[in-house]
mmCIF file of C-alpha atoms and ligand atoms in Angstrom:
data_model
loop_
_atom_site.group_PDB
_atom_site.id
_atom_site.type_symbol
_atom_site.label_atom_id
_atom_site.label_comp_id
_atom_site.label_asym_id
_atom_site.label_seq_id
_atom_site.Cartn_x
_atom_site.Cartn_y
_atom_site.Cartn_z
ATOM 1 C CA MET A 1 0.160 -0.058 0.098
ATOM 2 C CA THR A 2 1.395 3.450 -0.838
ATOM 3 C CA VAL A 3 1.228 6.026 1.967
ATOM 4 C CA THR A 4 0.179 9.394 0.758
ATOM 5 C CA ARG A 5 1.519 12.137 3.133
ATOM 6 C CA ARG A 6 -2.402 12.741 3.512
ATOM 7 C CA SER A 7 -3.173 9.302 4.594
ATOM 8 C CA PHE A 8 -0.040 9.285 6.807
ATOM 9 C CA MET A 9 -1.396 12.241 8.525
ATOM 10 C CA ALA A 10 -5.280 11.115 8.888
ATOM 11 C CA ALA A 11 -3.650 8.056 10.258
ATOM 12 C CA ALA A 12 -1.479 9.764 12.628
ATOM 13 C CA ALA A 13 -4.410 12.109 13.714
ATOM 14 C CA ALA A 14 -6.454 9.196 14.559
ATOM 15 C CA ALA A 15 -3.935 7.518 16.576
ATOM 16 C CA ALA A 16 -3.018 10.469 18.781
ATOM 17 C CA PRO A 17 -5.466 12.306 20.882
ATOM 18 C CA LEU A 18 -3.488 15.118 20.891
ATOM 19 C CA LEU A 19 -3.787 15.660 17.182
ATOM 20 C CA ASP A 20 -7.402 16.180 17.477
ATOM 21 C CA GLY A 21 -8.256 19.161 15.283
ATOM 22 C CA ALA A 22 -4.855 19.502 13.966
ATOM 23 C CA PHE A 23 -5.463 19.010 10.243
ATOM 24 C CA ALA A 24 -8.772 21.137 10.201
ATOM 25 C CA PRO A 25 -8.186 23.515 7.257
ATOM 26 C CA VAL A 26 -6.736 26.802 8.078
ATOM 27 C CA ALA A 27 -6.998 29.057 5.210
ATOM 28 C CA PRO A 28 -9.054 28.549 1.795
ATOM 29 C CA GLY A 29 -6.178 27.551 -0.967
ATOM 30 C CA ILE A 30 -3.821 26.027 1.643
ATOM 31 C CA ALA A 31 -3.672 22.270 1.525
ATOM 32 C CA GLU A 32 -4.895 20.686 4.926
ATOM 33 C CA ASP A 33 -1.916 18.380 4.944
ATOM 34 C CA ARG A 34 0.845 21.170 4.061
ATOM 35 C CA PHE A 35 3.700 21.445 6.324
ATOM 36 C CA ASP A 36 5.543 24.235 4.415
ATOM 37 C CA PRO A 37 5.138 27.879 5.630
ATOM 38 C CA TRP A 38 2.254 30.067 4.262
ATOM 39 C CA ILE A 39 1.268 33.535 4.704
ATOM 40 C CA GLU A 40 -2.233 34.521 5.565
ATOM 41 C CA VAL A 41 -3.177 37.964 4.247
ATOM 42 C CA LEU A 42 -6.142 39.732 6.125
ATOM 43 C CA PRO A 43 -7.717 42.496 4.158
ATOM 44 C CA LYS A 44 -9.897 43.483 6.878
ATOM 45 C CA ASN A 45 -6.791 44.747 8.875
ATOM 46 C CA LEU A 46 -5.587 46.438 5.798
ATOM 47 C CA ARG A 47 -8.608 48.575 5.562
ATOM 48 C CA PHE A 48 -8.573 49.043 9.339
ATOM 49 C CA ASN A 49 -5.057 50.571 9.279
ATOM 50 C CA THR A 50 -5.839 52.957 6.100
ATOM 51 C CA ALA A 51 -8.778 54.101 8.109
ATOM 52 C CA GLN A 52 -6.529 54.798 11.255
ATOM 53 C CA VAL A 53 -3.804 56.522 8.818
ATOM 54 C CA ALA A 54 -6.693 58.609 7.242
ATOM 55 C CA ARG A 55 -7.999 59.679 10.634
ATOM 56 C CA LEU A 56 -4.260 60.581 11.892
ATOM 57 C CA ALA A 57 -3.951 62.906 8.628
ATOM 58 C CA GLN A 58 -7.482 64.468 9.118
ATOM 59 C CA GLY A 59 -8.855 62.923 5.808
ATOM 60 C CA ARG A 60 -5.938 63.546 3.545
ATOM 61 C CA PRO A 61 -5.508 61.290 0.686
ATOM 62 C CA ILE A 62 -3.121 58.326 1.168
ATOM 63 C CA ILE A 63 -0.084 57.397 -1.206
ATOM 64 C CA ALA A 64 0.152 54.027 -0.239
ATOM 65 C CA VAL A 65 3.881 52.871 -0.307
ATOM 66 C CA VAL A 66 3.462 49.121 -1.492
ATOM 67 C CA LYS A 67 7.480 48.863 -2.135
ATOM 68 C CA ASN A 68 9.362 45.382 -1.502
ATOM 69 C CA ASN A 69 6.360 43.220 -1.972
ATOM 70 C CA ALA A 70 4.195 45.390 0.056
ATOM 71 C CA TYR A 71 6.401 45.093 2.843
ATOM 72 C CA GLY A 72 6.219 41.489 2.757
ATOM 73 C CA VAL A 73 2.580 41.124 2.765
ATOM 74 C CA GLY A 74 2.270 40.614 -1.052
ATOM 75 C CA LEU A 75 2.342 43.383 -3.540
ATOM 76 C CA ILE A 76 -0.725 42.361 -5.940
ATOM 77 C CA GLU A 77 -2.741 40.852 -2.720
ATOM 78 C CA ALA A 78 -2.221 44.276 -0.825
ATOM 79 C CA ALA A 79 -2.635 46.449 -3.867
ATOM 80 C CA ARG A 80 -6.189 44.975 -4.978
ATOM 81 C CA VAL A 81 -7.304 45.410 -1.352
ATOM 82 C CA LEU A 82 -6.075 49.027 -1.098
ATOM 83 C CA GLU A 83 -7.127 49.813 -4.646
ATOM 84 C CA ALA A 84 -10.836 49.247 -3.553
ATOM 85 C CA ASP A 85 -10.244 51.526 -0.471
ATOM 86 C CA ALA A 86 -11.336 55.190 -1.069
ATOM 87 C CA ALA A 87 -8.824 56.598 1.342
ATOM 88 C CA VAL A 88 -6.082 55.506 -0.847
ATOM 89 C CA ALA A 89 -5.263 57.791 -3.895
ATOM 90 C CA ALA A 90 -2.134 56.296 -5.384
ATOM 91 C CA PHE A 91 0.622 53.934 -4.864
ATOM 92 C CA ALA A 92 4.282 54.461 -4.485
ATOM 93 C CA VAL A 93 7.242 51.906 -5.210
ATOM 94 C CA VAL A 94 10.999 52.357 -5.434
ATOM 95 C CA LYS A 95 11.722 49.501 -8.306
ATOM 96 C CA THR A 96 10.546 49.552 -11.790
ATOM 97 C CA ASP A 97 9.514 45.919 -11.677
ATOM 98 C CA GLU A 98 7.023 46.571 -8.942
ATOM 99 C CA ALA A 99 5.648 49.576 -10.780
ATOM 100 C CA LEU A 100 5.049 47.370 -13.850
ATOM 101 C CA SER A 101 3.609 44.497 -11.910
ATOM 102 C CA LEU A 102 0.975 46.627 -10.372
ATOM 103 C CA ARG A 103 -0.181 47.807 -13.837
ATOM 104 C CA LYS A 104 0.309 44.152 -15.278
ATOM 105 C CA ALA A 105 -2.232 43.067 -12.499
ATOM 106 C CA GLY A 106 -4.653 45.606 -13.331
ATOM 107 C CA ILE A 107 -4.144 48.364 -10.717
ATOM 108 C CA LYS A 108 -5.627 51.463 -12.192
ATOM 109 C CA LYS A 109 -4.940 54.119 -9.364
ATOM 110 C CA PRO A 110 -2.021 56.472 -10.033
ATOM 111 C CA VAL A 111 1.141 54.841 -9.387
ATOM 112 C CA LEU A 112 4.449 56.813 -8.418
ATOM 113 C CA LEU A 113 8.159 55.398 -9.075
ATOM 114 C CA MET A 114 10.413 56.767 -6.114
ATOM 115 C CA GLY A 115 13.362 55.343 -7.588
ATOM 116 C CA MET A 116 15.674 55.705 -10.599
ATOM 117 C CA CYS A 117 14.743 54.262 -14.092
ATOM 118 C CA THR A 118 16.719 54.110 -17.450
ATOM 119 C CA LEU A 119 15.370 56.023 -20.424
ATOM 120 C CA GLU A 120 13.838 52.957 -22.051
ATOM 121 C CA GLU A 121 12.290 51.904 -18.491
ATOM 122 C CA GLY A 122 10.912 55.328 -18.205
ATOM 123 C CA ARG A 123 9.274 55.130 -21.688
ATOM 124 C CA GLU A 124 7.359 51.689 -20.602
ATOM 125 C CA LEU A 125 6.492 53.231 -17.225
ATOM 126 C CA LEU A 126 4.896 56.274 -18.650
ATOM 127 C CA GLU A 127 3.283 54.198 -21.528
ATOM 128 C CA ARG A 128 1.711 52.280 -18.648
ATOM 129 C CA ASP A 129 0.844 55.760 -16.958
ATOM 130 C CA VAL A 130 3.245 55.296 -13.998
ATOM 131 C CA GLN A 131 4.475 58.610 -12.972
ATOM 132 C CA LEU A 132 8.487 59.191 -12.362
ATOM 133 C CA SER A 133 10.434 60.936 -9.882
ATOM 134 C CA LEU A 134 12.589 63.623 -10.867
ATOM 135 C CA TYR A 135 15.904 64.610 -9.036
ATOM 136 C CA THR A 136 18.956 64.836 -11.444
ATOM 137 C CA ASP A 137 20.891 67.300 -12.783
ATOM 138 C CA ASP A 138 19.758 65.982 -16.325
ATOM 139 C CA ALA A 139 15.844 65.953 -15.413
ATOM 140 C CA ALA A 140 15.242 68.239 -18.282
ATOM 141 C CA GLU A 141 16.966 66.482 -20.992
ATOM 142 C CA ARG A 142 15.494 63.160 -19.594
ATOM 143 C CA VAL A 143 11.917 64.616 -19.948
ATOM 144 C CA ALA A 144 12.391 66.199 -23.223
ATOM 145 C CA ALA A 145 13.657 62.828 -24.715
ATOM 146 C CA LEU A 146 10.927 60.800 -23.012
ATOM 147 C CA ALA A 147 8.162 63.598 -23.971
ATOM 148 C CA GLU A 148 9.191 63.023 -27.394
ATOM 149 C CA LYS A 149 9.297 59.301 -27.658
ATOM 150 C CA LEU A 150 5.804 59.575 -25.954
ATOM 151 C CA GLY A 151 4.058 62.163 -27.726
ATOM 152 C CA ARG A 152 2.796 63.641 -24.691
ATOM 153 C CA PRO A 153 3.863 65.380 -21.569
ATOM 154 C CA VAL A 154 5.900 63.221 -19.076
ATOM 155 C CA LYS A 155 3.984 62.938 -15.590
ATOM 156 C CA ALA A 156 6.138 63.285 -12.715
ATOM 157 C CA HIS A 157 6.816 64.454 -9.047
ATOM 158 C CA LEU A 158 9.820 66.235 -8.249
ATOM 159 C CA TYR A 159 12.033 64.741 -5.423
ATOM 160 C CA LEU A 160 13.659 67.229 -3.070
ATOM 161 C CA ASP A 161 16.457 66.264 -0.471
ATOM 162 C CA THR A 162 16.094 68.310 2.391
ATOM 163 C CA GLY A 163 18.746 66.372 4.529
ATOM 164 C CA LEU A 164 18.183 62.567 4.248
ATOM 165 C CA GLY A 165 21.249 62.729 1.495
ATOM 166 C CA ARG A 166 19.915 59.872 -0.226
ATOM 167 C CA LEU A 167 17.837 60.668 -3.169
ATOM 168 C CA GLY A 168 16.331 63.876 -4.199
ATOM 169 C CA MET A 169 17.704 67.268 -5.647
ATOM 170 C CA PRO A 170 19.532 69.057 -2.571
ATOM 171 C CA PHE A 171 17.174 71.693 -1.336
ATOM 172 C CA HIS A 172 19.857 74.475 -1.642
ATOM 173 C CA ARG A 173 20.257 73.747 -5.291
ATOM 174 C CA GLY A 174 16.481 73.614 -5.885
ATOM 175 C CA LEU A 175 15.463 76.754 -6.990
ATOM 176 C CA SER A 176 17.981 77.066 -9.826
ATOM 177 C CA TRP A 177 17.332 73.376 -10.809
ATOM 178 C CA LEU A 178 13.544 74.141 -10.921
ATOM 179 C CA GLU A 179 14.290 76.698 -13.420
ATOM 180 C CA THR A 180 15.878 74.360 -15.758
ATOM 181 C CA LEU A 181 12.590 72.172 -15.868
ATOM 182 C CA PRO A 182 10.651 72.222 -19.140
ATOM 183 C CA ASP A 183 7.346 73.982 -19.351
ATOM 184 C CA ALA A 184 3.874 72.295 -19.248
ATOM 185 C CA LYS A 185 3.735 71.255 -22.651
ATOM 186 C CA THR A 186 6.503 68.736 -22.039
ATOM 187 C CA LEU A 187 6.318 68.225 -18.294
ATOM 188 C CA ASP A 188 3.132 67.555 -15.997
ATOM 189 C CA ILE A 189 4.217 68.188 -12.616
ATOM 190 C CA ARG A 190 1.820 66.200 -10.312
ATOM 191 C CA GLY A 191 3.497 66.696 -7.003
ATOM 192 C CA THR A 192 6.642 67.592 -5.109
ATOM 193 C CA PHE A 193 7.952 65.537 -2.327
ATOM 194 C CA MET A 194 10.706 64.816 0.209
ATOM 195 C CA ALA A 195 11.407 62.042 2.718
ATOM 196 C CA PHE A 196 12.592 62.506 6.427
ATOM 197 C CA THR A 197 15.659 61.305 8.420
ATOM 198 C CA GLU A 198 12.969 60.227 11.023
ATOM 199 C CA GLU A 199 15.473 61.854 13.716
ATOM 200 C CA GLN A 200 13.172 63.505 15.820
ATOM 201 C CA ASP A 201 15.072 66.965 16.461
ATOM 202 C CA PHE A 202 15.747 67.177 12.686
ATOM 203 C CA ASP A 203 12.578 66.601 11.093
ATOM 204 C CA PRO A 204 11.060 70.062 11.825
ATOM 205 C CA LYS A 205 14.249 71.664 10.207
ATOM 206 C CA GLN A 206 13.553 69.408 7.113
ATOM 207 C CA ILE A 207 10.021 70.454 6.728
ATOM 208 C CA THR A 208 11.212 74.061 7.122
ATOM 209 C CA ARG A 209 13.443 73.689 4.441
ATOM 210 C CA PHE A 210 11.095 72.170 2.330
ATOM 211 C CA GLU A 211 8.262 74.908 2.894
ATOM 212 C CA GLN A 212 10.857 77.472 2.313
ATOM 213 C CA LEU A 213 11.947 76.270 -0.974
ATOM 214 C CA VAL A 214 8.222 75.639 -2.019
ATOM 215 C CA ARG A 215 7.288 79.343 -1.045
ATOM 216 C CA GLU A 216 10.172 80.688 -3.123
ATOM 217 C CA ALA A 217 9.551 78.553 -5.918
ATOM 218 C CA ARG A 218 6.012 79.587 -6.264
ATOM 219 C CA ALA A 219 6.941 83.094 -5.771
ATOM 220 C CA HIS A 220 9.101 82.592 -8.939
ATOM 221 C CA GLY A 221 6.038 81.023 -10.832
ATOM 222 C CA ALA A 222 7.170 77.146 -10.352
ATOM 223 C CA ARG A 223 4.379 74.630 -10.792
ATOM 224 C CA LEU A 224 4.965 72.104 -7.955
ATOM 225 C CA GLY A 225 1.579 69.906 -7.925
ATOM 226 C CA ARG A 226 0.588 68.350 -4.725
ATOM 227 C CA LEU A 227 3.032 68.420 -1.755
ATOM 228 C CA HIS A 228 3.835 65.392 0.162
ATOM 229 C CA ALA A 229 6.298 64.231 2.816
ATOM 230 C CA ALA A 230 5.047 62.123 5.653
ATOM 231 C CA SER A 231 6.026 58.369 5.875
ATOM 232 C CA SER A 232 4.212 56.443 8.618
ATOM 233 C CA ASN A 233 6.474 58.122 11.252
ATOM 234 C CA GLY A 234 5.498 61.553 9.937
ATOM 235 C CA VAL A 235 1.707 60.444 10.236
ATOM 236 C CA PHE A 236 2.292 59.787 13.882
ATOM 237 C CA HIS A 237 4.354 62.327 15.083
ATOM 238 C CA LEU A 238 4.582 65.559 12.828
ATOM 239 C CA LYS A 239 1.455 67.237 11.985
ATOM 240 C CA GLU A 240 3.215 69.783 9.776
ATOM 241 C CA SER A 241 4.270 67.133 7.633
ATOM 242 C CA HIS A 242 0.961 65.911 6.445
ATOM 243 C CA LEU A 243 0.738 68.693 3.613
ATOM 244 C CA ASP A 244 -1.434 67.717 0.846
ATOM 245 C CA LEU A 245 -1.111 63.736 0.841
ATOM 246 C CA VAL A 246 0.366 61.495 3.198
ATOM 247 C CA ARG A 247 2.796 58.749 2.225
ATOM 248 C CA PRO A 248 2.860 55.774 4.565
ATOM 249 C CA GLY A 249 3.902 52.404 4.147
ATOM 250 C CA ILE A 250 4.710 49.895 7.282
ATOM 251 C CA ALA A 251 1.642 51.636 9.181
ATOM 252 C CA LEU A 252 -0.990 50.161 6.555
ATOM 253 C CA PHE A 253 0.440 46.758 7.124
ATOM 254 C CA GLY A 254 0.277 47.142 10.735
ATOM 255 C CA GLY A 255 3.885 47.963 11.764
ATOM 256 C CA TYR A 256 4.385 50.870 14.063
ATOM 257 C CA PRO A 257 7.096 52.853 12.585
ATOM 258 C CA SER A 258 9.336 53.753 15.543
ATOM 259 C CA ARG A 259 8.502 54.205 19.291
ATOM 260 C CA TRP A 260 5.723 51.519 19.188
ATOM 261 C CA GLU A 261 4.679 51.599 22.824
ATOM 262 C CA GLU A 262 3.888 55.218 22.411
ATOM 263 C CA GLU A 263 2.356 54.901 18.692
ATOM 264 C CA ARG A 264 0.175 52.098 20.196
ATOM 265 C CA ARG A 265 -1.696 54.630 22.348
ATOM 266 C CA ILE A 266 -1.970 56.956 19.659
ATOM 267 C CA ALA A 267 -3.552 54.699 17.005
ATOM 268 C CA GLU A 268 -4.221 50.989 17.116
ATOM 269 C CA LEU A 269 -2.778 49.152 14.021
ATOM 270 C CA ARG A 270 -3.473 45.730 13.070
ATOM 271 C CA VAL A 271 -0.874 43.489 11.521
ATOM 272 C CA ALA A 272 -2.072 42.212 8.063
ATOM 273 C CA VAL A 273 -0.489 38.917 7.841
ATOM 274 C CA ARG A 274 -0.045 35.709 9.629
ATOM 275 C CA LEU A 275 2.953 33.370 9.071
ATOM 276 C CA ARG A 276 2.305 29.922 9.561
ATOM 277 C CA CYS A 277 3.533 26.221 8.931
ATOM 278 C CA ARG A 278 2.974 22.925 10.591
ATOM 279 C CA VAL A 279 5.138 21.244 13.027
ATOM 280 C CA VAL A 280 7.200 18.631 11.448
ATOM 281 C CA ARG A 281 8.881 16.946 14.410
ATOM 282 C CA VAL A 282 8.449 16.546 17.994
ATOM 283 C CA GLU A 283 11.170 15.021 20.116
ATOM 284 C CA ARG A 284 12.029 14.719 23.792
ATOM 285 C CA LEU A 285 15.599 15.709 24.532
ATOM 286 C CA ARG A 286 17.572 14.143 27.481
ATOM 287 C CA LYS A 287 19.341 16.470 29.856
ATOM 288 C CA GLY A 288 22.626 17.241 28.136
ATOM 289 C CA ASP A 289 21.153 16.587 24.694
ATOM 290 C CA SER A 290 21.513 19.676 22.195
ATOM 291 C CA ALA A 291 19.686 21.041 19.378
ATOM 292 C CA GLY A 292 20.619 23.436 16.607
ATOM 293 C CA TYR A 293 23.876 24.301 14.674
ATOM 294 C CA GLY A 294 26.497 25.141 16.959
ATOM 295 C CA ARG A 295 24.775 23.241 20.020
ATOM 296 C CA LYS A 296 23.717 26.551 21.379
ATOM 297 C CA TYR A 297 20.824 24.999 23.071
ATOM 298 C CA VAL A 298 21.625 22.287 25.478
ATOM 299 C CA ALA A 299 18.753 20.845 27.680
ATOM 300 C CA LYS A 300 19.222 21.536 31.290
ATOM 301 C CA ALA A 301 16.480 19.105 32.004
ATOM 302 C CA PRO A 302 14.332 16.570 29.768
ATOM 303 C CA THR A 303 12.403 18.635 27.718
ATOM 304 C CA TRP A 304 10.175 18.443 24.614
ATOM 305 C CA LEU A 305 11.232 20.320 21.329
ATOM 306 C CA ALA A 306 9.020 20.953 17.999
ATOM 307 C CA THR A 307 10.674 21.663 14.895
ATOM 308 C CA LEU A 308 9.034 23.957 12.573
ATOM 309 C CA PRO A 309 9.823 24.200 8.884
ATOM 310 C CA VAL A 310 10.520 27.826 8.708
ATOM 311 C CA GLY A 311 13.670 29.340 8.644
ATOM 312 C CA HIS A 312 15.664 32.488 8.016
ATOM 313 C CA VAL A 313 15.091 32.404 4.189
ATOM 314 C CA ASP A 314 11.466 32.411 4.930
ATOM 315 C CA GLY A 315 11.804 35.566 6.907
ATOM 316 C CA VAL A 316 12.219 34.376 10.573
ATOM 317 C CA PRO A 317 15.180 36.383 11.966
ATOM 318 C CA ARG A 318 18.323 34.619 12.797
ATOM 319 C CA SER A 319 17.827 36.604 15.870
ATOM 320 C CA ALA A 320 14.660 35.029 16.698
ATOM 321 C CA VAL A 321 16.491 32.900 19.146
ATOM 322 C CA GLU A 322 16.769 36.125 21.276
ATOM 323 C CA GLY A 323 13.374 36.085 22.241
ATOM 324 C CA ALA A 324 10.801 35.275 19.559
ATOM 325 C CA HIS A 325 7.911 33.084 19.849
ATOM 326 C CA ALA A 326 5.684 30.655 17.917
ATOM 327 C CA ARG A 327 2.126 29.696 18.979
ATOM 328 C CA ILE A 328 0.971 26.112 18.537
ATOM 329 C CA GLY A 329 -2.625 25.437 19.641
ATOM 330 C CA SER A 330 -3.347 27.945 22.697
ATOM 331 C CA ALA A 331 0.352 28.241 24.043
ATOM 332 C CA THR A 332 3.154 30.187 22.929
ATOM 333 C CA TYR A 333 6.759 28.788 23.032
ATOM 334 C CA PRO A 334 9.995 30.250 22.779
ATOM 335 C CA VAL A 335 12.396 29.842 19.738
ATOM 336 C CA VAL A 336 15.704 28.015 20.925
ATOM 337 C CA GLY A 337 18.922 27.034 19.434
ATOM 338 C CA ALA A 338 19.459 28.484 16.223
ATOM 339 C CA VAL A 339 17.320 29.568 13.027
ATOM 340 C CA SER A 340 18.732 27.631 10.175
ATOM 341 C CA ALA A 341 17.919 28.336 6.596
ATOM 342 C CA SER A 342 14.588 26.415 6.466
ATOM 343 C CA HIS A 343 13.854 25.409 10.377
ATOM 344 C CA CYS A 344 13.447 26.751 13.600
ATOM 345 C CA ILE A 345 13.081 24.995 16.871
ATOM 346 C CA VAL A 346 10.616 25.961 19.743
ATOM 347 C CA GLU A 347 10.909 24.538 23.297
ATOM 348 C CA LEU A 348 7.779 23.157 24.622
ATOM 349 C CA GLY A 349 8.775 22.236 28.010
ATOM 350 C CA ALA A 350 8.317 19.230 30.352
ATOM 351 C CA ASP A 351 5.022 18.043 28.703
ATOM 352 C CA ARG A 352 4.298 16.946 24.977
ATOM 353 C CA THR A 353 2.089 19.678 24.102
ATOM 354 C CA ALA A 354 2.365 19.667 20.373
ATOM 355 C CA SER A 355 2.199 17.114 17.589
ATOM 356 C CA VAL A 356 3.374 16.577 14.132
ATOM 357 C CA GLY A 357 0.819 18.369 11.838
ATOM 358 C CA ASP A 358 -0.167 21.121 14.275
ATOM 359 C CA VAL A 359 -0.212 24.666 12.988
ATOM 360 C CA ALA A 360 2.339 26.824 14.241
ATOM 361 C CA THR A 361 2.073 30.636 13.998
ATOM 362 C CA LEU A 362 4.824 33.053 14.326
ATOM 363 C CA ILE A 363 3.403 36.248 13.070
ATOM 364 C CA ASP A 364 0.033 36.826 14.231
ATOM 365 C CA PRO A 365 -2.339 39.825 14.298
ATOM 366 C CA ASP A 366 -4.449 38.410 17.338
ATOM 367 C CA ASP A 367 -1.382 37.903 19.539
ATOM 368 C CA ARG A 368 0.519 41.047 20.514
ATOM 369 C CA ARG A 369 3.715 38.931 21.461
ATOM 370 C CA LEU A 370 3.660 37.589 17.793
ATOM 371 C CA SER A 371 3.490 41.170 16.381
ATOM 372 C CA PRO A 372 6.249 42.192 14.047
ATOM 373 C CA ASN A 373 6.959 45.097 16.455
ATOM 374 C CA ALA A 374 7.210 42.625 19.400
ATOM 375 C CA VAL A 375 9.467 40.146 17.310
ATOM 376 C CA ALA A 376 11.515 43.353 16.506
ATOM 377 C CA ALA A 377 11.732 44.501 20.111
ATOM 378 C CA ALA A 378 12.802 40.958 21.423
ATOM 379 C CA THR A 379 15.225 40.242 18.715
ATOM 380 C CA GLY A 380 17.028 43.346 18.201
ATOM 381 C CA ALA A 381 15.634 43.413 14.475
ATOM 382 C CA SER A 382 14.016 46.067 12.855
ATOM 383 C CA VAL A 383 10.455 45.872 12.524
ATOM 384 C CA TYR A 384 10.711 46.803 8.616
ATOM 385 C CA ASP A 385 12.987 43.699 8.357
ATOM 386 C CA VAL A 386 10.650 41.270 10.193
ATOM 387 C CA LEU A 387 7.839 42.278 7.743
ATOM 388 C CA MET A 388 9.785 42.864 4.503
ATOM 389 C CA HIS A 389 11.922 39.765 4.754
ATOM 390 C CA LEU A 390 8.785 37.595 4.662
ATOM 391 C CA SER A 391 9.919 35.670 1.442
ATOM 392 C CA PRO A 392 7.973 36.461 -1.922
ATOM 393 C CA THR A 393 8.264 32.903 -2.731
ATOM 394 C CA LEU A 394 5.845 31.854 0.056
ATOM 395 C CA PRO A 395 2.105 31.543 -1.007
ATOM 396 C CA ARG A 396 -0.104 34.187 0.231
ATOM 397 C CA VAL A 397 -3.967 33.775 0.772
ATOM 398 C CA LEU A 398 -6.479 36.260 1.595
ATOM 399 C CA VAL A 399 -8.427 35.149 4.727
HETATM 400 C C1 LIG B 401 9.547 53.650 2.496
HETATM 401 C C2 LIG B 401 9.083 55.050 2.027
HETATM 402 C C3 LIG B 401 8.080 55.442 2.375
HETATM 403 C C4 LIG B 401 7.334 54.706 3.389
HETATM 404 O O1 LIG B 401 7.927 54.670 4.687
HETATM 405 P P1 LIG B 401 7.196 54.005 6.031
HETATM 406 O O2 LIG B 401 8.323 54.210 7.072
HETATM 407 O O3 LIG B 401 7.118 52.427 5.675
HETATM 408 O O4 LIG B 401 6.081 54.530 6.401
HETATM 409 C C5 LIG B 401 7.749 56.874 1.960
HETATM 410 N N1 LIG B 401 8.641 57.615 1.447
HETATM 411 C C6 LIG B 401 9.886 57.039 0.878
HETATM 412 C C7 LIG B 401 10.562 57.774 0.007
HETATM 413 C C8 LIG B 401 9.980 55.608 1.166
HETATM 414 O O5 LIG B 401 11.236 55.154 0.587
#
């Protein structure tokens, strides 16, 4: 008789009372006998977060930053939910491929590319109605070349650098640069923006620089379109940065940007994903037995361990052993030993409280200890890494 994984698990479930209910389907589209990790995306939490951001920004429209696979949530899955949300006016990404993917998936709202592109990419982006960011000294020539290829004005936002020192035209050269830009027949300026250092004492200085340049430019007759600056941090902490539109990313996905204990009290956010898999091994260590590469974990007393088939390539930080947890059933267990590429190990304790096939959850909206911010705080990782490093190869299902 051939034993399929399904029949093996069904037999195992029948044999062990601890497995009761372990193989109940957890999410549509995820096989009930799947061990490998998957990601559940929660549209209602995305909608909840956009409403919270809109409230903090007093109803200003949102440019939803969905870069890096929508912070690990899933670019197209997230964009489709956000597209249907009236609070979201537009999308922004950093990479050309992501801008094109949005269009190829049928996303209709405006898309802004906040990164660099070649002229050839620029043409394809504009043909698909993606708006470009301009900040280089040769912006005028680039725009002229693109407008000619396109046969219509180039839609773009002007990116100013007020101190982040990363992208953007440095503000102190901004005025003379603006004068080089072509007129409305060639260049359709939709907006002008900047990004903060997110250094509490310096952000107000940056907004002052931005506003001063905007004032002077407008006095010289420059067209600037709508102004935007606030990422999630600005949405939470700097009202003066809200301008015409706000431009958050992480908050939409349920991550607090910087000082999360304080930010939790300003506005509740709900994590938009669950990271799950099923337990693949449960074993008892004797006193002195070890677990994981490097023998970092040695049992001080007999104890039960469960192995989860999810590792750092999937997005579990290597530092998860410093204090991250996984929930199995109704209990939460510490990650111990070492996180390897495809596995991590949790300590159950003196009792065998989990079984092969049980669902394990490592990121979860309904358990504060399993929020990306809690994982980040416990492990010394950044909340941005905890979300964005969720592997794009894992299947995403809406729940
Ligand atoms: C990533 C990014 C954002 C969004 O930042 P969050 O901190 O995730 O809200 C906004 N603007 C720019 C230019 C960015 O690169």
